[in-house]
C-alpha cells in the first residue's frame, strides 16, 4: 500500500495521518484534521512549538559574558 515515491517509505510509514483521517472521516480534509481533532490549527501548533524551542534555547544562554 505504500507508494514507491513516498518520502518516508524508509521509516515504515505507509501514509500520513492526514490521509488516514481523510479516509476514515471523509468530511474532514487532510489539511484540517488537527483543528477538528485537537481544537488547535496546524499553524498555531507550529507557532507554539517554535516559541517553546526559542524559550528553551534562551534559557540555555549564559546570563553574562566574560571578556
Short mmCIF file of the C-alpha atoms (twelve columns), coordinates in Angstrom:
data_MODEL
# 
_entry.id   MODEL 
# 
loop_
_atom_site.group_PDB 
_atom_site.id 
_atom_site.type_symbol 
_atom_site.label_atom_id 
_atom_site.label_alt_id 
_atom_site.label_comp_id 
_atom_site.label_asym_id 
_atom_site.label_seq_id 
_atom_site.Cartn_x 
_atom_site.Cartn_y 
_atom_site.Cartn_z 
_atom_site.pdbx_PDB_model_num 
ATOM 1  C CA . UNK A 1  0.000   0.000  0.000  1 
ATOM 2  C CA . UNK A 2  2.991   2.321  0.393  1 
ATOM 3  C CA . UNK A 3  3.662   4.226  -2.847 1 
ATOM 4  C CA . UNK A 4  7.191   3.802  -4.185 1 
ATOM 5  C CA . UNK A 5  7.698   7.589  -4.255 1 
ATOM 6  C CA . UNK A 6  6.518   8.179  -0.658 1 
ATOM 7  C CA . UNK A 7  9.290   10.191 1.078  1 
ATOM 8  C CA . UNK A 8  9.016   8.379  4.441  1 
ATOM 9  C CA . UNK A 9  8.887   4.885  2.983  1 
ATOM 10 C CA . UNK A 10 12.234  4.092  4.642  1 
ATOM 11 C CA . UNK A 11 10.654  4.680  8.069  1 
ATOM 12 C CA . UNK A 12 7.873   2.171  7.520  1 
ATOM 13 C CA . UNK A 13 5.177   4.830  7.431  1 
ATOM 14 C CA . UNK A 14 2.691   3.837  4.764  1 
ATOM 15 C CA . UNK A 15 0.621   7.018  4.675  1 
ATOM 16 C CA . UNK A 16 0.344   10.310 6.523  1 
ATOM 17 C CA . UNK A 17 -2.001  10.802 9.476  1 
ATOM 18 C CA . UNK A 18 -3.986  13.245 7.373  1 
ATOM 19 C CA . UNK A 19 -4.564  10.596 4.714  1 
ATOM 20 C CA . UNK A 20 -5.729  8.048  7.296  1 
ATOM 21 C CA . UNK A 21 -8.147  10.516 8.871  1 
ATOM 22 C CA . UNK A 22 -9.420  11.643 5.486  1 
ATOM 23 C CA . UNK A 23 -10.145 8.018  4.531  1 
ATOM 24 C CA . UNK A 24 -11.883 7.281  7.847  1 
ATOM 25 C CA . UNK A 25 -13.725 10.602 8.105  1 
ATOM 26 C CA . UNK A 26 -14.322 11.914 4.565  1 
ATOM 27 C CA . UNK A 27 -15.932 15.127 5.820  1 
ATOM 28 C CA . UNK A 28 -12.586 16.149 7.361  1 
ATOM 29 C CA . UNK A 29 -9.955  17.288 4.871  1 
ATOM 30 C CA . UNK A 30 -6.357  16.100 5.172  1 
ATOM 31 C CA . UNK A 31 -5.248  19.668 5.912  1 
ATOM 32 C CA . UNK A 32 -7.840  20.363 8.623  1 
ATOM 33 C CA . UNK A 33 -7.610  17.297 10.852 1 
ATOM 34 C CA . UNK A 34 -5.501  18.974 13.548 1 
ATOM 35 C CA . UNK A 35 -8.126  21.655 14.139 1 
ATOM 36 C CA . UNK A 36 -11.038 19.218 14.097 1 
ATOM 37 C CA . UNK A 37 -9.496  16.621 16.410 1 
ATOM 38 C CA . UNK A 38 -7.496  18.793 18.805 1 
ATOM 39 C CA . UNK A 39 -9.015  22.257 18.517 1 
ATOM 40 C CA . UNK A 40 -5.632  23.709 17.559 1 
ATOM 41 C CA . UNK A 41 -4.767  24.631 13.976 1 
ATOM 42 C CA . UNK A 42 -1.594  23.370 12.312 1 
ATOM 43 C CA . UNK A 43 -0.294  26.935 12.136 1 
ATOM 44 C CA . UNK A 44 -0.904  27.505 15.839 1 
ATOM 45 C CA . UNK A 45 0.754   24.185 16.744 1 
ATOM 46 C CA . UNK A 46 3.854   25.135 14.776 1 
ATOM 47 C CA . UNK A 47 3.931   28.612 16.332 1 
ATOM 48 C CA . UNK A 48 3.668   27.186 19.854 1 
ATOM 49 C CA . UNK A 49 6.426   24.665 19.127 1 
ATOM 50 C CA . UNK A 50 8.698   27.405 17.759 1 
ATOM 51 C CA . UNK A 51 8.036   29.613 20.788 1 
ATOM 52 C CA . UNK A 52 8.783   26.720 23.146 1 
ATOM 53 C CA . UNK A 53 12.049  25.939 21.379 1 
ATOM 54 C CA . UNK A 54 13.068  29.608 21.423 1 
ATOM 55 C CA . UNK A 55 12.320  29.818 25.156 1 
ATOM 56 C CA . UNK A 56 14.332  26.652 25.905 1 
ATOM 57 C CA . UNK A 57 17.228  27.955 23.809 1 
ATOM 58 C CA . UNK A 58 17.122  31.301 25.612 1 
ATOM 59 C CA . UNK A 59 17.232  29.527 28.980 1 
ATOM 60 C CA . UNK A 60 20.480  27.801 27.964 1 
ATOM 61 C CA . UNK A 61 22.267  31.034 27.046 1 
ATOM 62 C CA . UNK A 62 24.670  32.420 29.640 1 
ATOM 63 C CA . UNK A 63 23.342  35.418 31.552 1 
ATOM 64 C CA . UNK A 64 26.624  37.308 31.253 1 
ATOM 65 C CA . UNK A 65 29.682  37.122 29.064 1 
ATOM 66 C CA . UNK A 66 33.248  37.175 30.376 1 
ATOM 67 C CA . UNK A 67 35.538  39.141 28.074 1 
# 
